Amino acid sequence: MELLSGPALAWQQYRSLLRKNAALAWRHRRSSALQLLSSLLFIFLIFCIDRAVRSRFSYTTAYQNVRDPKALVAPPIPPCEDKFFVKTPCYDFLWSGGGSARVSALVDAIRRNNPGRTIPAEKVLGFSTPDEVDAWLFANPMRCPGALHFQDINANQMSYGIQTNSTPVARRGTYEDPTFKFQIPLQVAAEREMARLILRDPNFSWTVGFKEFAHPATETFSTIAQAGPTFFLAIAMFGFVFQISALVTEKELKLRQAMSIMGLYESAYWLSWLTWEALLTLLSALFTVLFGMMFQFDFFLNNSFGILFILFFLFQLNMLGFAFMISTFVAKAASATTVGFAIFIIGFLTQLVTTFGFPYSNTYEAYYRTIWSFFPPNVFAQALNILGKATATPEDKGISWNQRKTCQSFETDCVITVDDIYIWLISTFFLWFILAIYFDNIIPNVNGVRKSVFYFLTPSYWTGKGGKMRGQSLFKCAVVLHHVFSCIM
């Protein structure tokens, strides 16, 4: 058997370790499948949240660009039970008319001709004067949404007034506009029947339509920008926990130590894990974007595919480097889940703070943003916030690949671009990876052995002099790697 050394030996070890990682993934294929396809579950949950939010805000057009408003034609007087927090028994409306027979006939016509629903006589209460109406309303609060006050002047002239409670109220997140819901229907009904009465034509056509002004969306909401950071962090945490568990297991079972004693190159070990996990991360990022497009999110359909794919890939790759570093401080594989949960909770809280605007605003000093951006979930949440605002309404075109370096028109306080976030994710990934290798060397292993804090400054570390292996040790290293691979298979 030819004994290899230097780069040739490192390459041989790298290939053997890569096959070992693939064999581990196949042995734990359920975990691997969960790591790759968990995005389907979480995007489905985001889809459910999005539909619930749309349903909640369906009563308002504040979140829509309204170019051609639809008219509401002849709105009927609604039943009093439709009013929020009304007390029963209730009345659809009250009226006063000074005892005039014409006013009484007018009120009967309003009841009979109410579009879509005849108002029962017992649901209407009449009085002689407005003061009597006020006294009744004071004694019976929340039992009637409005009142009509008529004054019969002469055969060709009649006046009226409307009295409603104009205070808007909310119930279960839905606001009630008393002006539009009660006042306008009463006004339309009163004027329609007054015109017919004075013209002495009961079939006189009176069709009134109400439209809101055309307007852009005055409020914006993106489910991906608000809820996405937490769910996408959860997707990344699967790989995070699995990676810590795998690295710590090899350390705990002393497999890593055995291979190191026999001449395992650190570069081969770390690069083999990085290559395999980067491949899984790439597939996971691809599936995340494709599943988002499958559920027809504007966030995924309108923003550039390249921007989204690179963002999710770099974030999960960054979390992978972070896992490498954290694994050097964990001694037991059983602790991996606890550590992962702690990181997830911290990430959730910091992402929540980021969503509210800290510190990516001119209000805060630059050093706040610098410190905050070292934690991967924070810059990722800001990226989702930018991309989410770019697709907040169906008419928004999103961000193209060429726009990633520029601030968008909707950003009134722009301090970071998508391209800046890419740079942060790439640079911090290398930081975590280098720190992982450094801490792995200086933190004592299971036998208490460690290198000097400044080991990387010694020439022997880079040249290999003073630590030259014998051929027998190299042969044993190959045998150990072969044995480890055989046991896994």
Short mmCIF file of C-alpha atoms in Angstrom, two decimals:
data_model
loop_
_atom_site.label_atom_id
_atom_site.label_comp_id
_atom_site.label_asym_id
_atom_site.label_seq_id
_atom_site.Cartn_x
_atom_site.Cartn_y
_atom_site.Cartn_z
CA MET A 1 0.00 0.00 0.00
CA GLU A 2 1.43 3.34 -1.07
CA LEU A 3 1.71 5.78 1.83
CA LEU A 4 0.50 9.29 1.03
CA SER A 5 1.50 12.54 2.65
CA GLY A 6 0.79 16.23 2.38
CA PRO A 7 -2.02 17.39 0.09
CA ALA A 8 -2.54 13.90 -1.36
CA LEU A 9 -3.19 12.47 2.10
CA ALA A 10 -5.48 15.40 3.01
CA TRP A 11 -7.47 14.81 -0.18
CA GLN A 12 -7.79 11.12 0.58
CA GLN A 13 -8.98 11.88 4.11
CA TYR A 14 -11.40 14.51 2.79
CA ARG A 15 -13.03 12.03 0.38
CA SER A 16 -13.26 9.34 3.05
CA LEU A 17 -14.84 11.73 5.54
CA LEU A 18 -17.24 13.01 2.91
CA ARG A 19 -18.41 9.46 2.26
CA LYS A 20 -18.73 8.99 6.01
CA ASN A 21 -20.97 12.09 6.26
CA ALA A 22 -23.10 10.84 3.37
CA ALA A 23 -23.43 7.47 5.10
CA LEU A 24 -24.47 9.20 8.33
CA ALA A 25 -27.10 11.19 6.44
CA TRP A 26 -28.45 8.01 4.86
CA ARG A 27 -28.54 6.20 8.19
CA HIS A 28 -30.50 9.13 9.67
CA ARG A 29 -32.47 9.75 6.48
CA ARG A 30 -35.59 10.81 8.34
CA SER A 31 -33.68 13.60 10.02
CA SER A 32 -32.09 14.54 6.71
CA ALA A 33 -35.48 14.62 4.99
CA LEU A 34 -36.84 16.78 7.80
CA GLN A 35 -33.92 19.16 7.39
CA LEU A 36 -34.57 19.45 3.65
CA LEU A 37 -38.37 19.51 3.58
CA SER A 38 -39.27 21.25 6.84
CA SER A 39 -39.73 24.43 4.82
CA LEU A 40 -42.91 22.94 3.31
CA LEU A 41 -44.54 22.69 6.75
CA PHE A 42 -43.52 26.16 7.89
CA ILE A 43 -44.47 27.87 4.63
CA PHE A 44 -47.86 26.16 4.87
CA LEU A 45 -48.24 27.64 8.37
CA ILE A 46 -47.32 31.08 7.00
CA PHE A 47 -49.92 30.53 4.27
CA CYS A 48 -52.58 29.83 6.92
CA ILE A 49 -51.59 32.96 8.86
CA ASP A 50 -51.71 35.02 5.66
CA ARG A 51 -55.24 33.83 4.87
CA ALA A 52 -56.38 34.54 8.43
CA VAL A 53 -54.95 38.07 8.26
CA ARG A 54 -56.57 38.72 4.88
CA SER A 55 -59.90 37.56 6.26
CA ARG A 56 -59.56 39.83 9.28
CA PHE A 57 -58.79 42.89 7.13
CA SER A 58 -61.36 42.10 4.43
CA TYR A 59 -63.70 44.85 5.72
CA THR A 60 -61.23 47.62 4.84
CA THR A 61 -59.44 48.72 1.67
CA ALA A 62 -56.63 50.44 3.58
CA TYR A 63 -54.26 47.61 2.63
CA GLN A 64 -55.20 47.67 -1.07
CA ASN A 65 -54.51 49.90 -4.05
CA VAL A 66 -58.03 50.96 -5.08
CA ARG A 67 -58.08 52.25 -8.67
CA ASP A 68 -61.75 51.75 -9.58
CA PRO A 69 -63.90 51.64 -6.43
CA LYS A 70 -67.14 49.72 -6.63
CA ALA A 71 -70.33 51.56 -5.77
CA LEU A 72 -72.55 50.56 -2.89
CA VAL A 73 -76.06 51.08 -4.29
CA ALA A 74 -79.03 51.93 -2.04
CA PRO A 75 -77.69 50.45 1.21
CA PRO A 76 -80.58 49.10 3.31
CA ILE A 77 -81.23 49.99 6.92
CA PRO A 78 -79.60 47.09 8.80
CA PRO A 79 -81.27 45.27 11.69
CA CYS A 80 -80.34 46.69 15.06
CA GLU A 81 -78.84 43.33 16.04
CA ASP A 82 -76.01 44.03 13.56
CA LYS A 83 -74.67 46.83 15.73
CA PHE A 84 -71.70 45.88 17.88
CA PHE A 85 -72.46 45.46 21.59
CA VAL A 86 -76.17 46.23 21.15
CA LYS A 87 -78.55 45.29 23.95
CA THR A 88 -81.74 43.38 23.25
CA PRO A 89 -84.57 43.95 22.77
CA CYS A 90 -83.56 46.70 20.36
CA TYR A 91 -85.09 48.93 17.66
CA ASP A 92 -83.88 49.47 14.09
CA PHE A 93 -84.54 53.22 14.39
CA LEU A 94 -86.53 55.77 16.37
CA TRP A 95 -88.46 58.71 14.94
CA SER A 96 -90.24 61.87 15.93
CA GLY A 97 -92.74 63.89 13.86
CA GLY A 98 -94.83 66.13 16.06
CA GLY A 99 -97.89 63.92 15.70
CA SER A 100 -98.14 64.52 11.92
CA ALA A 101 -100.12 61.89 9.97
CA ARG A 102 -97.95 62.51 6.88
CA VAL A 103 -94.82 61.77 8.91
CA SER A 104 -96.40 58.56 10.22
CA ALA A 105 -97.20 57.49 6.65
CA LEU A 106 -93.66 58.40 5.61
CA VAL A 107 -92.18 56.16 8.32
CA ASP A 108 -94.46 53.29 7.22
CA ALA A 109 -93.14 53.71 3.66
CA ILE A 110 -89.54 53.62 4.93
CA ARG A 111 -90.29 50.32 6.71
CA ARG A 112 -92.02 48.71 3.72
CA ASN A 113 -89.57 49.84 1.05
CA ASN A 114 -86.36 49.01 2.85
CA PRO A 115 -84.26 47.18 0.17
CA GLY A 116 -84.02 43.46 0.74
CA ARG A 117 -85.84 43.45 4.08
CA THR A 118 -89.13 44.86 5.31
CA ILE A 119 -88.70 46.35 8.76
CA PRO A 120 -91.31 45.00 11.21
CA ALA A 121 -93.51 47.63 12.84
CA GLU A 122 -92.44 46.49 16.31
CA LYS A 123 -88.80 47.27 15.42
CA VAL A 124 -89.58 51.00 15.02
CA LEU A 125 -90.50 53.31 17.90
CA GLY A 126 -92.13 56.75 17.41
CA PHE A 127 -92.22 59.89 19.59
CA SER A 128 -93.70 63.36 19.32
CA THR A 129 -90.55 65.45 19.88
CA PRO A 130 -86.76 65.02 19.64
CA ASP A 131 -86.53 65.69 23.39
CA GLU A 132 -88.59 62.57 24.06
CA VAL A 133 -86.23 60.60 21.81
CA ASP A 134 -83.22 61.91 23.73
CA ALA A 135 -84.82 60.96 27.03
CA TRP A 136 -85.52 57.43 25.79
CA LEU A 137 -81.96 57.00 24.45
CA PHE A 138 -80.53 58.23 27.73
CA ALA A 139 -82.66 55.74 29.69
CA ASN A 140 -81.99 52.88 27.23
CA PRO A 141 -78.37 53.04 26.08
CA MET A 142 -77.14 50.74 23.29
CA ARG A 143 -80.67 49.68 22.25
CA CYS A 144 -80.99 51.65 19.00
CA PRO A 145 -78.36 52.70 16.40
CA GLY A 146 -80.13 55.89 15.18
CA ALA A 147 -83.14 58.15 14.97
CA LEU A 148 -84.95 60.30 12.35
CA HIS A 149 -86.53 63.66 13.29
CA PHE A 150 -89.11 64.98 10.79
CA GLN A 151 -90.80 68.39 10.60
CA ASP A 152 -93.87 68.68 8.39
CA ILE A 153 -93.78 72.31 7.22
CA ASN A 154 -96.43 72.35 4.46
CA ALA A 155 -97.79 70.27 1.59
CA ASN A 156 -94.67 70.82 -0.51
CA GLN A 157 -92.00 71.09 2.13
CA MET A 158 -90.66 68.77 4.81
CA SER A 159 -87.38 68.74 6.70
CA TYR A 160 -85.60 66.07 8.66
CA GLY A 161 -82.59 65.39 10.83
CA ILE A 162 -80.56 62.28 11.62
CA GLN A 163 -79.26 61.30 15.03
CA THR A 164 -76.72 58.46 15.39
CA ASN A 165 -73.98 57.44 17.77
CA SER A 166 -70.91 58.36 15.72
CA THR A 167 -68.38 56.68 18.01
CA PRO A 168 -66.56 53.91 16.09
CA VAL A 169 -66.15 50.67 18.01
CA ALA A 170 -64.18 47.47 17.42
CA ARG A 171 -64.94 43.85 18.11
CA ARG A 172 -62.49 40.99 17.54
CA GLY A 173 -60.27 43.22 15.44
CA THR A 174 -63.13 44.47 13.19
CA TYR A 175 -64.07 48.16 13.30
CA GLU A 176 -67.63 49.43 12.88
CA ASP A 177 -68.16 52.74 11.08
CA PRO A 178 -71.54 54.02 12.33
CA THR A 179 -71.68 56.75 9.68
CA PHE A 180 -71.50 54.34 6.77
CA LYS A 181 -73.33 51.46 8.44
CA PHE A 182 -76.31 53.32 9.96
CA GLN A 183 -76.38 57.06 9.14
CA ILE A 184 -76.16 56.80 5.33
CA PRO A 185 -78.87 54.09 5.02
CA LEU A 186 -81.21 56.21 7.18
CA GLN A 187 -80.46 59.28 5.05
CA VAL A 188 -81.07 57.46 1.75
CA ALA A 189 -84.33 55.96 3.01
CA ALA A 190 -85.64 59.27 4.39
CA GLU A 191 -84.86 61.26 1.23
CA ARG A 192 -86.26 58.57 -1.07
CA GLU A 193 -89.63 58.42 0.66
CA MET A 194 -89.82 62.20 1.15
CA ALA A 195 -89.31 62.71 -2.59
CA ARG A 196 -92.03 60.19 -3.42
CA LEU A 197 -94.39 61.75 -0.88
CA ILE A 198 -93.93 65.32 -2.08
CA LEU A 199 -94.02 64.32 -5.78
CA ARG A 200 -97.04 62.09 -5.04
CA ASP A 201 -95.40 59.33 -7.08
CA PRO A 202 -94.87 56.10 -5.06
CA ASN A 203 -92.90 54.57 -7.93
CA PHE A 204 -90.45 57.42 -8.29
CA SER A 205 -86.99 55.89 -8.89
CA TRP A 206 -84.38 56.85 -6.33
CA THR A 207 -81.10 55.02 -6.76
CA VAL A 208 -78.07 56.31 -4.94
CA GLY A 209 -74.59 54.75 -5.06
CA PHE A 210 -71.71 55.50 -2.78
CA LYS A 211 -68.05 55.15 -3.72
CA GLU A 212 -64.88 55.70 -1.82
CA PHE A 213 -62.15 57.75 -3.47
CA ALA A 214 -59.56 55.87 -5.48
CA HIS A 215 -56.43 55.65 -3.35
CA PRO A 216 -53.18 53.76 -2.92
CA ALA A 217 -52.74 51.44 0.02
CA THR A 218 -52.55 53.62 3.10
CA GLU A 219 -51.39 50.70 5.24
CA THR A 220 -49.07 47.85 4.32
CA PHE A 221 -48.74 44.42 5.83
CA SER A 222 -46.55 41.54 4.72
CA THR A 223 -47.05 38.19 6.42
CA ILE A 224 -43.58 37.09 5.29
CA ALA A 225 -41.96 40.22 6.72
CA GLN A 226 -43.80 39.93 10.04
CA ALA A 227 -44.05 36.17 10.68
CA GLY A 228 -41.45 34.88 8.22
CA PRO A 229 -38.31 35.56 10.29
CA THR A 230 -39.46 33.24 13.08
CA PHE A 231 -40.55 30.40 10.79
CA PHE A 232 -37.49 30.60 8.53
CA LEU A 233 -35.28 30.66 11.61
CA ALA A 234 -37.02 27.45 12.72
CA ILE A 235 -36.16 25.89 9.33
CA ALA A 236 -32.49 26.78 9.81
CA MET A 237 -32.54 25.44 13.38
CA PHE A 238 -33.12 21.88 12.17
CA GLY A 239 -29.75 21.84 10.43
CA PHE A 240 -28.24 23.81 13.31
CA VAL A 241 -29.21 21.23 15.93
CA PHE A 242 -28.36 18.22 13.73
CA GLN A 243 -24.92 19.66 13.00
CA ILE A 244 -24.07 20.36 16.64
CA SER A 245 -25.29 16.89 17.60
CA ALA A 246 -23.16 15.19 14.93
CA LEU A 247 -19.98 17.10 15.79
CA VAL A 248 -20.38 16.65 19.55
CA THR A 249 -21.21 12.95 19.16
CA GLU A 250 -17.91 12.33 17.36
CA LYS A 251 -16.15 14.28 20.10
CA GLU A 252 -18.01 12.53 22.90
CA LEU A 253 -17.35 9.03 21.50
CA LYS A 254 -13.69 9.97 20.97
CA LEU A 255 -13.90 9.12 17.25
CA ARG A 256 -12.49 12.52 16.41
CA GLN A 257 -9.65 12.07 18.90
CA ALA A 258 -8.79 8.64 17.52
CA MET A 259 -8.58 9.96 13.97
CA SER A 260 -6.50 12.95 15.10
CA ILE A 261 -4.00 10.72 16.89
CA MET A 262 -3.58 8.70 13.72
CA GLY A 263 -2.82 11.80 11.65
CA LEU A 264 -6.15 13.30 10.57
CA TYR A 265 -5.75 16.73 9.05
CA GLU A 266 -7.99 19.34 10.65
CA SER A 267 -8.57 20.90 7.25
CA ALA A 268 -9.90 17.61 5.87
CA TYR A 269 -12.21 17.15 8.84
CA TRP A 270 -13.77 20.61 8.81
CA LEU A 271 -13.97 20.89 5.04
CA SER A 272 -15.70 17.53 4.74
CA TRP A 273 -18.41 18.65 7.14
CA LEU A 274 -18.66 22.06 5.49
CA THR A 275 -19.01 20.58 2.00
CA TRP A 276 -21.71 18.10 2.98
CA GLU A 277 -23.76 20.51 5.08
CA ALA A 278 -23.40 23.26 2.47
CA LEU A 279 -24.90 20.87 -0.08
CA LEU A 280 -27.88 20.17 2.19
CA THR A 281 -28.20 23.89 2.88
CA LEU A 282 -28.25 24.66 -0.83
CA LEU A 283 -31.05 22.14 -1.40
CA SER A 284 -32.99 23.40 1.61
CA ALA A 285 -32.77 27.02 0.36
CA LEU A 286 -33.92 25.93 -3.08
CA PHE A 287 -36.89 24.05 -1.67
CA THR A 288 -37.83 27.02 0.52
CA VAL A 289 -38.08 29.36 -2.48
CA LEU A 290 -39.89 26.80 -4.63
CA PHE A 291 -42.43 25.99 -1.91
CA GLY A 292 -43.04 29.72 -1.40
CA MET A 293 -43.72 30.10 -5.12
CA MET A 294 -45.97 27.03 -5.01
CA PHE A 295 -48.18 28.73 -2.40
CA GLN A 296 -48.35 31.84 -4.63
CA PHE A 297 -46.86 34.31 -2.17
CA ASP A 298 -46.22 37.68 -3.83
CA PHE A 299 -43.03 37.79 -1.77
CA PHE A 300 -41.64 34.81 -3.71
CA LEU A 301 -43.27 35.54 -7.07
CA ASN A 302 -42.41 39.23 -7.45
CA ASN A 303 -38.95 39.44 -5.88
CA SER A 304 -36.00 38.17 -7.90
CA PHE A 305 -35.49 34.41 -7.61
CA GLY A 306 -31.73 34.93 -7.38
CA ILE A 307 -32.06 37.42 -4.52
CA LEU A 308 -34.29 35.08 -2.51
CA PHE A 309 -32.27 31.93 -3.16
CA ILE A 310 -28.96 33.55 -2.24
CA LEU A 311 -30.50 35.14 0.86
CA PHE A 312 -31.87 31.86 2.22
CA PHE A 313 -28.71 29.97 1.28
CA LEU A 314 -26.36 32.48 2.91
CA PHE A 315 -28.48 32.68 6.05
CA GLN A 316 -28.60 28.91 6.53
CA LEU A 317 -24.89 28.66 5.65
CA ASN A 318 -24.19 31.34 8.24
CA MET A 319 -26.14 29.40 10.84
CA LEU A 320 -24.08 26.35 9.85
CA GLY A 321 -20.85 28.22 10.61
CA PHE A 322 -22.41 29.43 13.86
CA ALA A 323 -23.20 25.79 14.73
CA PHE A 324 -19.56 24.83 14.08
CA MET A 325 -18.43 27.46 16.56
CA ILE A 326 -21.05 26.63 19.23
CA SER A 327 -20.21 22.91 18.99
CA THR A 328 -16.72 23.58 20.36
CA PHE A 329 -18.27 24.67 23.68
CA VAL A 330 -20.68 21.71 23.99
CA ALA A 331 -19.40 18.51 25.61
CA LYS A 332 -22.49 16.27 25.44
CA ALA A 333 -24.58 15.43 22.40
CA ALA A 334 -27.70 15.43 24.57
CA SER A 335 -27.18 19.16 25.15
CA ALA A 336 -27.47 19.98 21.44
CA THR A 337 -31.26 20.29 21.54
CA THR A 338 -31.12 22.54 24.61
CA VAL A 339 -28.53 24.79 22.99
CA GLY A 340 -30.54 24.91 19.77
CA PHE A 341 -33.72 25.87 21.64
CA ALA A 342 -31.87 28.61 23.53
CA ILE A 343 -30.46 30.04 20.27
CA PHE A 344 -33.93 29.90 18.72
CA ILE A 345 -35.51 31.82 21.62
CA ILE A 346 -32.77 34.46 21.51
CA GLY A 347 -33.12 34.70 17.73
CA PHE A 348 -36.89 35.03 17.99
CA LEU A 349 -36.61 37.91 20.46
CA THR A 350 -33.91 39.79 18.54
CA GLN A 351 -35.81 39.32 15.27
CA LEU A 352 -38.92 40.73 16.94
CA VAL A 353 -36.95 43.79 17.98
CA THR A 354 -35.54 44.10 14.44
CA THR A 355 -39.04 43.96 12.95
CA PHE A 356 -39.97 47.00 15.04
CA GLY A 357 -37.13 49.01 13.48
CA PHE A 358 -34.13 48.65 15.79
CA PRO A 359 -31.37 49.44 14.91
CA TYR A 360 -31.69 49.76 11.11
CA SER A 361 -32.71 53.40 11.15
CA ASN A 362 -30.97 56.76 11.14
CA THR A 363 -32.33 57.21 14.64
CA TYR A 364 -29.63 54.87 15.99
CA GLU A 365 -25.86 55.13 15.86
CA ALA A 366 -23.92 53.01 13.37
CA TYR A 367 -22.16 51.01 16.08
CA TYR A 368 -25.53 49.68 17.25
CA ARG A 369 -26.13 48.26 13.76
CA THR A 370 -22.63 46.83 13.61
CA ILE A 371 -22.96 44.94 16.89
CA TRP A 372 -26.54 43.86 16.12
CA SER A 373 -25.63 42.51 12.67
CA PHE A 374 -23.15 39.96 14.00
CA PHE A 375 -26.04 37.71 15.05
CA PRO A 376 -27.27 36.05 11.81
CA PRO A 377 -31.06 36.11 12.48
CA ASN A 378 -31.01 39.91 12.85
CA VAL A 379 -29.75 40.87 9.40
CA PHE A 380 -31.89 38.08 7.94
CA ALA A 381 -35.00 39.59 9.55
CA GLN A 382 -34.11 43.00 8.11
CA ALA A 383 -33.72 41.47 4.64
CA LEU A 384 -37.17 39.88 4.91
CA ASN A 385 -38.53 43.23 6.07
CA ILE A 386 -37.14 45.02 3.00
CA LEU A 387 -38.29 42.34 0.55
CA GLY A 388 -41.67 42.09 2.29
CA LYS A 389 -42.34 45.82 1.96
CA ALA A 390 -41.38 45.60 -1.71
CA THR A 391 -44.28 43.18 -2.27
CA ALA A 392 -46.75 44.44 0.36
CA THR A 393 -49.52 44.95 -2.24
CA PRO A 394 -50.25 42.87 -5.36
CA GLU A 395 -49.25 45.80 -7.60
CA ASP A 396 -45.76 46.10 -6.08
CA LYS A 397 -43.11 44.74 -8.42
CA GLY A 398 -40.63 43.59 -5.79
CA ILE A 399 -36.85 43.95 -6.00
CA SER A 400 -34.92 42.83 -9.07
CA TRP A 401 -31.35 41.55 -9.07
CA ASN A 402 -30.02 44.89 -10.33
CA GLN A 403 -31.76 46.75 -7.49
CA ARG A 404 -30.13 44.81 -4.67
CA LYS A 405 -27.44 47.47 -4.16
CA THR A 406 -29.81 50.44 -4.00
CA CYS A 407 -32.31 51.75 -1.46
CA GLN A 408 -35.91 51.30 -2.53
CA SER A 409 -38.38 54.14 -3.06
CA PHE A 410 -40.59 52.99 -0.17
CA GLU A 411 -37.70 53.16 2.32
CA THR A 412 -37.78 56.58 3.93
CA ASP A 413 -35.01 55.68 6.35
CA CYS A 414 -32.59 53.42 4.44
CA VAL A 415 -29.34 52.47 6.16
CA ILE A 416 -28.75 48.98 4.74
CA THR A 417 -29.42 47.32 1.37
CA VAL A 418 -29.90 43.70 0.37
CA ASP A 419 -26.35 43.62 -0.97
CA ASP A 420 -25.02 44.90 2.37
CA ILE A 421 -26.87 42.04 4.08
CA TYR A 422 -25.21 39.56 1.71
CA ILE A 423 -21.82 40.96 2.69
CA TRP A 424 -22.67 40.66 6.39
CA LEU A 425 -23.81 37.05 6.04
CA ILE A 426 -20.72 36.01 4.04
CA SER A 427 -18.22 37.79 6.27
CA THR A 428 -19.74 36.54 9.54
CA PHE A 429 -19.85 33.00 8.16
CA PHE A 430 -16.08 33.04 7.69
CA LEU A 431 -15.74 34.60 11.14
CA TRP A 432 -17.72 31.75 12.77
CA PHE A 433 -15.85 29.12 10.76
CA ILE A 434 -12.42 30.48 11.71
CA LEU A 435 -13.46 30.84 15.34
CA ALA A 436 -14.73 27.25 15.30
CA ILE A 437 -11.30 25.99 14.23
CA TYR A 438 -9.56 28.26 16.72
CA PHE A 439 -11.70 27.28 19.72
CA ASP A 440 -11.51 23.65 18.72
CA ASN A 441 -7.74 23.85 19.19
CA ILE A 442 -7.52 25.86 22.39
CA ILE A 443 -10.45 24.40 24.37
CA PRO A 444 -9.31 21.24 26.24
CA ASN A 445 -10.64 17.99 24.78
CA VAL A 446 -11.94 15.03 26.80
CA ASN A 447 -8.38 14.27 27.94
CA GLY A 448 -7.65 17.86 28.90
CA VAL A 449 -5.23 18.37 26.01
CA ARG A 450 -5.19 21.70 24.24
CA LYS A 451 -2.93 23.94 22.21
CA SER A 452 -1.54 27.31 23.14
CA VAL A 453 -3.83 30.31 22.74
CA PHE A 454 -1.32 31.65 20.18
CA TYR A 455 -0.65 28.32 18.47
CA PHE A 456 -1.32 29.81 15.03
CA LEU A 457 1.63 32.18 15.48
CA THR A 458 4.19 29.37 15.74
CA PRO A 459 6.03 28.50 12.49
CA SER A 460 5.73 24.76 13.18
CA TYR A 461 1.93 24.96 12.89
CA TRP A 462 2.19 26.18 9.31
CA THR A 463 5.30 24.32 8.16
CA GLY A 464 4.67 21.00 9.95
CA LYS A 465 8.27 20.84 11.18
CA GLY A 466 8.74 19.33 14.60
CA GLY A 467 5.57 17.27 14.26
CA LYS A 468 6.44 15.01 11.33
CA MET A 469 4.60 11.70 11.34
CA ARG A 470 6.08 8.32 10.80
CA GLY A 471 4.84 6.13 7.99
CA GLN A 472 3.33 3.66 10.46
CA SER A 473 1.12 6.40 11.93
CA LEU A 474 -0.08 7.42 8.49
CA PHE A 475 -0.96 3.82 7.74
CA LYS A 476 -2.88 3.58 11.03
CA CYS A 477 -4.76 6.76 10.16
CA ALA A 478 -5.97 5.21 6.92
CA VAL A 479 -6.95 2.05 8.79
CA VAL A 480 -8.91 4.03 11.41
CA LEU A 481 -10.77 6.01 8.75
CA HIS A 482 -11.60 2.79 6.94
CA HIS A 483 -12.80 1.23 10.21
CA VAL A 484 -14.97 4.25 11.09
CA PHE A 485 -16.52 4.23 7.62
CA SER A 486 -17.14 0.47 7.81
CA CYS A 487 -18.86 0.77 11.23
CA ILE A 488 -21.15 3.50 9.92
CA MET A 489 -22.15 1.45 6.91
#
